[in-house]
Structures are given as structure tokens and as C-alpha cells.
């Protein structure tokens, strides 16, 4: 008796869902097809499909994290105005000496995760470029200097877990787990 009510309920759900469909494309409904349509349009299956899509995108994001990354940092000017007493041996007394300095700094870094045998390590190679503009004013005298620094850097944590590898493996396992859950519901 309960099976009869469940069948009627599923049939009504299918009819309501199919009412939105185009009238030119009729669907032959049988009990099996109505149940399949109701199950495939259920909330649980929709959530599992969305979870699979989310896991796929998370895995793609983890893989994209293994590609070259470019960072640029422009620091705000560092302004300093200092006044000090200094001994002047020519006039045999202290004088107030004012110094005004300003420094502009810009950093550019291109980072690449280091891969060993196709597996990510926790290390990074980076090509770094730093430039400064340093202006110093001493009692009316201006001195303007520019500094550049180009260097290659390798950073490899030794006593830490390999976060890049673990994040990638976790995303792959999460995708497999969600797919298995989806297939078990079929």
C-alpha cells in the first residue's frame, strides 16, 4: 500500500517538473522513467553534482598553483626628517644639522615551484628585482641615488611538511571521494 503512494507522489513530481518542458518534445513516461527522472532531479543528486564540480575546480586551482607566479610590490615613500646637534670644530660649538631623506622602493619577483621527478617539492626558485630611489637633503644640498638589485633565490624548507604535494593529493582524493559518493547513490 505504501508503494502505491510513493509511486503516485513520484509521478506527480515528474508531471510538475515536465510541465516546464517544451510541449513539442513529449516524453513517454513509464514507472521506471518517472522514478529515474525524479531521482536525477532530486536535491541530493543536484548537491552531489555541485560537489563534484567544486572538487574539480579545487583540483584545477591546486594545479594552477604549481605554475609561475609574478608578484610586484611598490612601497610607499619612507620619509624621515631628522635634526641633530653636531660639534663643529671650526667654530668650536654645537650646530643643528637637518637631514631630510625619502626612499621609494619597488620589488618584482617571479616565483616558480621546484618540481623533482614530476612531483612538487616545497621549494621555490625566484628571480627578484629590487630598485630604490634615495633622496637625501643636507642643508640645501641634494643627493639623489638609484640602487638596483637583481638576484636569484632558492627557498626550500627542510623540516616542514611538503604543503604543495599534500594540497594536490588532498584535492585529488577529495574528487575521488565525491565521485564515489555520487556513484554509490545511483
PDB file of C-alpha atoms in Angstrom:
ATOM      1  CA  UNK A   1       0.000   0.000   0.000  1.00  0.00           C
ATOM      2  CA  UNK A   2       2.876   2.400   0.765  1.00  0.00           C
ATOM      3  CA  UNK A   3       4.475   1.620  -2.599  1.00  0.00           C
ATOM      4  CA  UNK A   4       1.317   2.873  -4.299  1.00  0.00           C
ATOM      5  CA  UNK A   5       1.532   6.257  -2.503  1.00  0.00           C
ATOM      6  CA  UNK A   6       5.243   6.595  -3.246  1.00  0.00           C
ATOM      7  CA  UNK A   7       4.603   5.865  -6.927  1.00  0.00           C
ATOM      8  CA  UNK A   8       1.814   8.436  -7.104  1.00  0.00           C
ATOM      9  CA  UNK A   9       4.000  11.004  -5.327  1.00  0.00           C
ATOM     10  CA  UNK A  10       6.909  10.429  -7.719  1.00  0.00           C
ATOM     11  CA  UNK A  11       4.564  10.621 -10.689  1.00  0.00           C
ATOM     12  CA  UNK A  12       3.193  13.987  -9.517  1.00  0.00           C
ATOM     13  CA  UNK A  13       6.714  15.351  -9.052  1.00  0.00           C
ATOM     14  CA  UNK A  14       7.633  14.255 -12.575  1.00  0.00           C
ATOM     15  CA  UNK A  15       4.486  15.790 -14.044  1.00  0.00           C
ATOM     16  CA  UNK A  16       5.210  19.096 -12.293  1.00  0.00           C
ATOM     17  CA  UNK A  17       8.825  19.064 -13.499  1.00  0.00           C
ATOM     18  CA  UNK A  18       7.825  18.139 -17.040  1.00  0.00           C
ATOM     19  CA  UNK A  19       5.182  20.855 -17.208  1.00  0.00           C
ATOM     20  CA  UNK A  20       8.008  23.323 -17.638  1.00  0.00           C
ATOM     21  CA  UNK A  21       9.443  21.369 -20.584  1.00  0.00           C
ATOM     22  CA  UNK A  22       8.619  22.211 -24.183  1.00  0.00           C
ATOM     23  CA  UNK A  23       5.303  20.778 -25.379  1.00  0.00           C
ATOM     24  CA  UNK A  24       6.795  19.820 -28.784  1.00  0.00           C
ATOM     25  CA  UNK A  25       9.078  17.231 -27.144  1.00  0.00           C
ATOM     26  CA  UNK A  26       6.768  14.718 -25.489  1.00  0.00           C
ATOM     27  CA  UNK A  27       8.324  12.255 -23.058  1.00  0.00           C
ATOM     28  CA  UNK A  28       6.967   8.734 -22.756  1.00  0.00           C
ATOM     29  CA  UNK A  29       6.546   8.119 -19.069  1.00  0.00           C
ATOM     30  CA  UNK A  30       6.701   4.716 -17.562  1.00  0.00           C
ATOM     31  CA  UNK A  31       7.140   3.903 -13.915  1.00  0.00           C
ATOM     32  CA  UNK A  32      10.894   3.351 -14.339  1.00  0.00           C
ATOM     33  CA  UNK A  33      11.458   6.541 -16.339  1.00  0.00           C
ATOM     34  CA  UNK A  34       9.395   8.577 -13.862  1.00  0.00           C
ATOM     35  CA  UNK A  35      11.435   7.247 -10.965  1.00  0.00           C
ATOM     36  CA  UNK A  36      14.715   7.926 -12.860  1.00  0.00           C
ATOM     37  CA  UNK A  37      13.647  11.482 -13.653  1.00  0.00           C
ATOM     38  CA  UNK A  38      12.557  12.111 -10.067  1.00  0.00           C
ATOM     39  CA  UNK A  39      15.787  10.731  -8.645  1.00  0.00           C
ATOM     40  CA  UNK A  40      18.041  12.585 -11.117  1.00  0.00           C
ATOM     41  CA  UNK A  41      16.260  15.867 -10.286  1.00  0.00           C
ATOM     42  CA  UNK A  42      16.331  15.308  -6.539  1.00  0.00           C
ATOM     43  CA  UNK A  43      18.062  17.689  -4.188  1.00  0.00           C
ATOM     44  CA  UNK A  44      20.631  15.100  -3.104  1.00  0.00           C
ATOM     45  CA  UNK A  45      21.803  14.375  -6.658  1.00  0.00           C
ATOM     46  CA  UNK A  46      21.991  18.034  -7.533  1.00  0.00           C
ATOM     47  CA  UNK A  47      24.102  18.651  -4.440  1.00  0.00           C
ATOM     48  CA  UNK A  48      26.407  15.753  -5.330  1.00  0.00           C
ATOM     49  CA  UNK A  49      26.841  17.100  -8.876  1.00  0.00           C
ATOM     50  CA  UNK A  50      27.687  20.534  -7.498  1.00  0.00           C
ATOM     51  CA  UNK A  51      30.138  18.944  -5.063  1.00  0.00           C
ATOM     52  CA  UNK A  52      31.862  17.159  -7.962  1.00  0.00           C
ATOM     53  CA  UNK A  53      32.132  20.420  -9.912  1.00  0.00           C
ATOM     54  CA  UNK A  54      33.522  22.178  -6.834  1.00  0.00           C
ATOM     55  CA  UNK A  55      36.101  19.417  -6.295  1.00  0.00           C
ATOM     56  CA  UNK A  56      37.179  19.568  -9.950  1.00  0.00           C
ATOM     57  CA  UNK A  57      37.660  23.336  -9.717  1.00  0.00           C
ATOM     58  CA  UNK A  58      39.590  22.977  -6.443  1.00  0.00           C
ATOM     59  CA  UNK A  59      41.903  20.429  -8.086  1.00  0.00           C
ATOM     60  CA  UNK A  60      42.438  22.757 -11.061  1.00  0.00           C
ATOM     61  CA  UNK A  61      43.244  25.594  -8.652  1.00  0.00           C
ATOM     62  CA  UNK A  62      45.839  23.449  -6.872  1.00  0.00           C
ATOM     63  CA  UNK A  63      47.425  22.544 -10.207  1.00  0.00           C
ATOM     64  CA  UNK A  64      47.432  26.200 -11.228  1.00  0.00           C
ATOM     65  CA  UNK A  65      49.350  26.943  -8.023  1.00  0.00           C
ATOM     66  CA  UNK A  66      52.251  24.963  -9.484  1.00  0.00           C
ATOM     67  CA  UNK A  67      52.673  27.449 -12.319  1.00  0.00           C
ATOM     68  CA  UNK A  68      54.847  30.540 -12.416  1.00  0.00           C
ATOM     69  CA  UNK A  69      53.618  33.417 -10.289  1.00  0.00           C
ATOM     70  CA  UNK A  70      54.545  37.099 -10.612  1.00  0.00           C
ATOM     71  CA  UNK A  71      54.456  39.483  -7.668  1.00  0.00           C
ATOM     72  CA  UNK A  72      55.036  43.218  -7.640  1.00  0.00           C
ATOM     73  CA  UNK A  73      55.281  45.317  -4.536  1.00  0.00           C
ATOM     74  CA  UNK A  74      55.517  49.111  -4.523  1.00  0.00           C
ATOM     75  CA  UNK A  75      56.217  50.521  -1.106  1.00  0.00           C
ATOM     76  CA  UNK A  76      55.033  53.934  -0.043  1.00  0.00           C
ATOM     77  CA  UNK A  77      57.712  56.579   0.351  1.00  0.00           C
ATOM     78  CA  UNK A  78      59.720  56.383   3.525  1.00  0.00           C
ATOM     79  CA  UNK A  79      60.193  59.989   4.634  1.00  0.00           C
ATOM     80  CA  UNK A  80      62.462  60.969   7.505  1.00  0.00           C
ATOM     81  CA  UNK A  81      63.184  64.423   8.858  1.00  0.00           C
ATOM     82  CA  UNK A  82      65.934  64.401  11.471  1.00  0.00           C
ATOM     83  CA  UNK A  83      67.553  67.298  13.284  1.00  0.00           C
ATOM     84  CA  UNK A  84      70.632  66.664  15.459  1.00  0.00           C
ATOM     85  CA  UNK A  85      73.237  68.600  17.321  1.00  0.00           C
ATOM     86  CA  UNK A  86      76.740  68.026  15.966  1.00  0.00           C
ATOM     87  CA  UNK A  87      80.025  69.524  17.093  1.00  0.00           C
ATOM     88  CA  UNK A  88      81.619  71.913  14.607  1.00  0.00           C
ATOM     89  CA  UNK A  89      85.349  72.009  15.311  1.00  0.00           C
ATOM     90  CA  UNK A  90      85.875  75.127  13.173  1.00  0.00           C
ATOM     91  CA  UNK A  91      83.665  77.371  15.287  1.00  0.00           C
ATOM     92  CA  UNK A  92      84.056  75.300  18.497  1.00  0.00           C
ATOM     93  CA  UNK A  93      80.363  74.835  19.259  1.00  0.00           C
ATOM     94  CA  UNK A  94      77.363  72.596  18.541  1.00  0.00           C
ATOM     95  CA  UNK A  95      75.242  73.196  15.454  1.00  0.00           C
ATOM     96  CA  UNK A  96      71.826  71.901  14.467  1.00  0.00           C
ATOM     97  CA  UNK A  97      72.140  69.713  11.373  1.00  0.00           C
ATOM     98  CA  UNK A  98      68.948  68.853   9.494  1.00  0.00           C
ATOM     99  CA  UNK A  99      68.640  65.782   7.302  1.00  0.00           C
ATOM    100  CA  UNK A 100      65.637  65.041   5.106  1.00  0.00           C
ATOM    101  CA  UNK A 101      65.556  61.709   3.324  1.00  0.00           C
ATOM    102  CA  UNK A 102      62.992  59.978   1.162  1.00  0.00           C
ATOM    103  CA  UNK A 103      63.167  56.495  -0.246  1.00  0.00           C
ATOM    104  CA  UNK A 104      60.968  54.842  -2.854  1.00  0.00           C
ATOM    105  CA  UNK A 105      61.228  51.097  -3.241  1.00  0.00           C
ATOM    106  CA  UNK A 106      59.802  48.670  -5.773  1.00  0.00           C
ATOM    107  CA  UNK A 107      60.110  44.872  -5.777  1.00  0.00           C
ATOM    108  CA  UNK A 108      59.322  42.465  -8.600  1.00  0.00           C
ATOM    109  CA  UNK A 109      59.507  38.706  -8.075  1.00  0.00           C
ATOM    110  CA  UNK A 110      58.843  35.820 -10.441  1.00  0.00           C
ATOM    111  CA  UNK A 111      58.367  32.596  -8.461  1.00  0.00           C
ATOM    112  CA  UNK A 112      58.343  29.046  -9.775  1.00  0.00           C
ATOM    113  CA  UNK A 113      57.732  25.987  -7.588  1.00  0.00           C
ATOM    114  CA  UNK A 114      60.548  23.466  -7.864  1.00  0.00           C
ATOM    115  CA  UNK A 115      59.464  20.115  -9.285  1.00  0.00           C
ATOM    116  CA  UNK A 116      61.511  16.946  -8.773  1.00  0.00           C
ATOM    117  CA  UNK A 117      60.617  13.897 -10.901  1.00  0.00           C
ATOM    118  CA  UNK A 118      57.250  15.465 -11.726  1.00  0.00           C
ATOM    119  CA  UNK A 119      56.305  15.909  -8.052  1.00  0.00           C
ATOM    120  CA  UNK A 120      56.245  19.293  -6.335  1.00  0.00           C
ATOM    121  CA  UNK A 121      58.717  19.926  -3.572  1.00  0.00           C
ATOM    122  CA  UNK A 122      58.119  22.631  -1.034  1.00  0.00           C
ATOM    123  CA  UNK A 123      60.829  24.771  -2.636  1.00  0.00           C
ATOM    124  CA  UNK A 124      60.653  27.811  -4.882  1.00  0.00           C
ATOM    125  CA  UNK A 125      63.039  29.393  -7.344  1.00  0.00           C
ATOM    126  CA  UNK A 126      62.542  33.106  -7.727  1.00  0.00           C
ATOM    127  CA  UNK A 127      64.050  35.824  -9.861  1.00  0.00           C
ATOM    128  CA  UNK A 128      63.907  39.066  -7.896  1.00  0.00           C
ATOM    129  CA  UNK A 129      64.477  42.669  -8.927  1.00  0.00           C
ATOM    130  CA  UNK A 130      64.553  45.485  -6.384  1.00  0.00           C
ATOM    131  CA  UNK A 131      65.045  49.160  -7.134  1.00  0.00           C
ATOM    132  CA  UNK A 132      65.389  52.136  -4.790  1.00  0.00           C
ATOM    133  CA  UNK A 133      65.247  55.861  -5.294  1.00  0.00           C
ATOM    134  CA  UNK A 134      67.009  57.547  -2.381  1.00  0.00           C
ATOM    135  CA  UNK A 135      66.942  61.347  -1.975  1.00  0.00           C
ATOM    136  CA  UNK A 136      68.931  62.981   0.793  1.00  0.00           C
ATOM    137  CA  UNK A 137      68.878  66.716   1.590  1.00  0.00           C
ATOM    138  CA  UNK A 138      71.573  68.220   3.847  1.00  0.00           C
ATOM    139  CA  UNK A 139      71.244  71.956   4.495  1.00  0.00           C
ATOM    140  CA  UNK A 140      70.378  72.803   0.898  1.00  0.00           C
ATOM    141  CA  UNK A 141      72.463  70.085  -0.766  1.00  0.00           C
ATOM    142  CA  UNK A 142      70.521  67.374  -2.638  1.00  0.00           C
ATOM    143  CA  UNK A 143      71.929  63.949  -3.290  1.00  0.00           C
ATOM    144  CA  UNK A 144      69.851  61.605  -5.433  1.00  0.00           C
ATOM    145  CA  UNK A 145      70.881  57.956  -5.741  1.00  0.00           C
ATOM    146  CA  UNK A 146      69.347  54.976  -7.500  1.00  0.00           C
ATOM    147  CA  UNK A 147      70.065  51.410  -6.482  1.00  0.00           C
ATOM    148  CA  UNK A 148      69.190  48.223  -8.363  1.00  0.00           C
ATOM    149  CA  UNK A 149      69.490  44.664  -7.254  1.00  0.00           C
ATOM    150  CA  UNK A 150      68.827  41.593  -9.375  1.00  0.00           C
ATOM    151  CA  UNK A 151      69.232  38.217  -7.746  1.00  0.00           C
ATOM    152  CA  UNK A 152      68.153  34.596  -7.974  1.00  0.00           C
ATOM    153  CA  UNK A 153      66.798  32.996  -4.825  1.00  0.00           C
ATOM    154  CA  UNK A 154      66.019  29.405  -3.879  1.00  0.00           C
ATOM    155  CA  UNK A 155      63.910  28.739  -0.807  1.00  0.00           C
ATOM    156  CA  UNK A 156      63.490  25.163   0.450  1.00  0.00           C
ATOM    157  CA  UNK A 157      62.076  24.495   3.913  1.00  0.00           C
ATOM    158  CA  UNK A 158      63.821  21.482   5.412  1.00  0.00           C
ATOM    159  CA  UNK A 159      61.893  20.448   8.500  1.00  0.00           C
ATOM    160  CA  UNK A 160      58.387  21.192   7.233  1.00  0.00           C
ATOM    161  CA  UNK A 161      55.773  19.069   5.535  1.00  0.00           C
ATOM    162  CA  UNK A 162      55.533  19.351   1.754  1.00  0.00           C
ATOM    163  CA  UNK A 163      52.411  21.537   1.618  1.00  0.00           C
ATOM    164  CA  UNK A 164      52.282  21.763  -2.198  1.00  0.00           C
ATOM    165  CA  UNK A 165      52.323  17.995  -2.632  1.00  0.00           C
ATOM    166  CA  UNK A 166      49.853  17.378   0.195  1.00  0.00           C
ATOM    167  CA  UNK A 167      47.398  20.007  -1.075  1.00  0.00           C
ATOM    168  CA  UNK A 168      47.461  18.488  -4.561  1.00  0.00           C
ATOM    169  CA  UNK A 169      46.981  14.946  -3.241  1.00  0.00           C
ATOM    170  CA  UNK A 170      44.190  16.109  -0.929  1.00  0.00           C
ATOM    171  CA  UNK A 171      42.334  17.745  -3.841  1.00  0.00           C
ATOM    172  CA  UNK A 172      42.693  14.560  -5.954  1.00  0.00           C
ATOM    173  CA  UNK A 173      41.455  12.337  -3.120  1.00  0.00           C
ATOM    174  CA  UNK A 174      38.568  14.677  -2.378  1.00  0.00           C
ATOM    175  CA  UNK A 175      37.466  14.484  -6.024  1.00  0.00           C
ATOM    176  CA  UNK A 176      37.634  10.675  -5.962  1.00  0.00           C
ATOM    177  CA  UNK A 177      35.691  10.581  -2.691  1.00  0.00           C
ATOM    178  CA  UNK A 178      32.912  12.810  -4.048  1.00  0.00           C
ATOM    179  CA  UNK A 179      32.670  10.774  -7.252  1.00  0.00           C
ATOM    180  CA  UNK A 180      32.429   7.539  -5.255  1.00  0.00           C
ATOM    181  CA  UNK A 181      29.690   9.033  -3.104  1.00  0.00           C
ATOM    182  CA  UNK A 182      27.828  10.094  -6.243  1.00  0.00           C
ATOM    183  CA  UNK A 183      28.112   6.636  -7.828  1.00  0.00           C
ATOM    184  CA  UNK A 184      27.057   4.935  -4.609  1.00  0.00           C
ATOM    185  CA  UNK A 185      23.834   6.967  -4.638  1.00  0.00           C
ATOM    186  CA  UNK A 186      22.987   5.764  -8.161  1.00  0.00           C
TER     187      UNK A 186
END
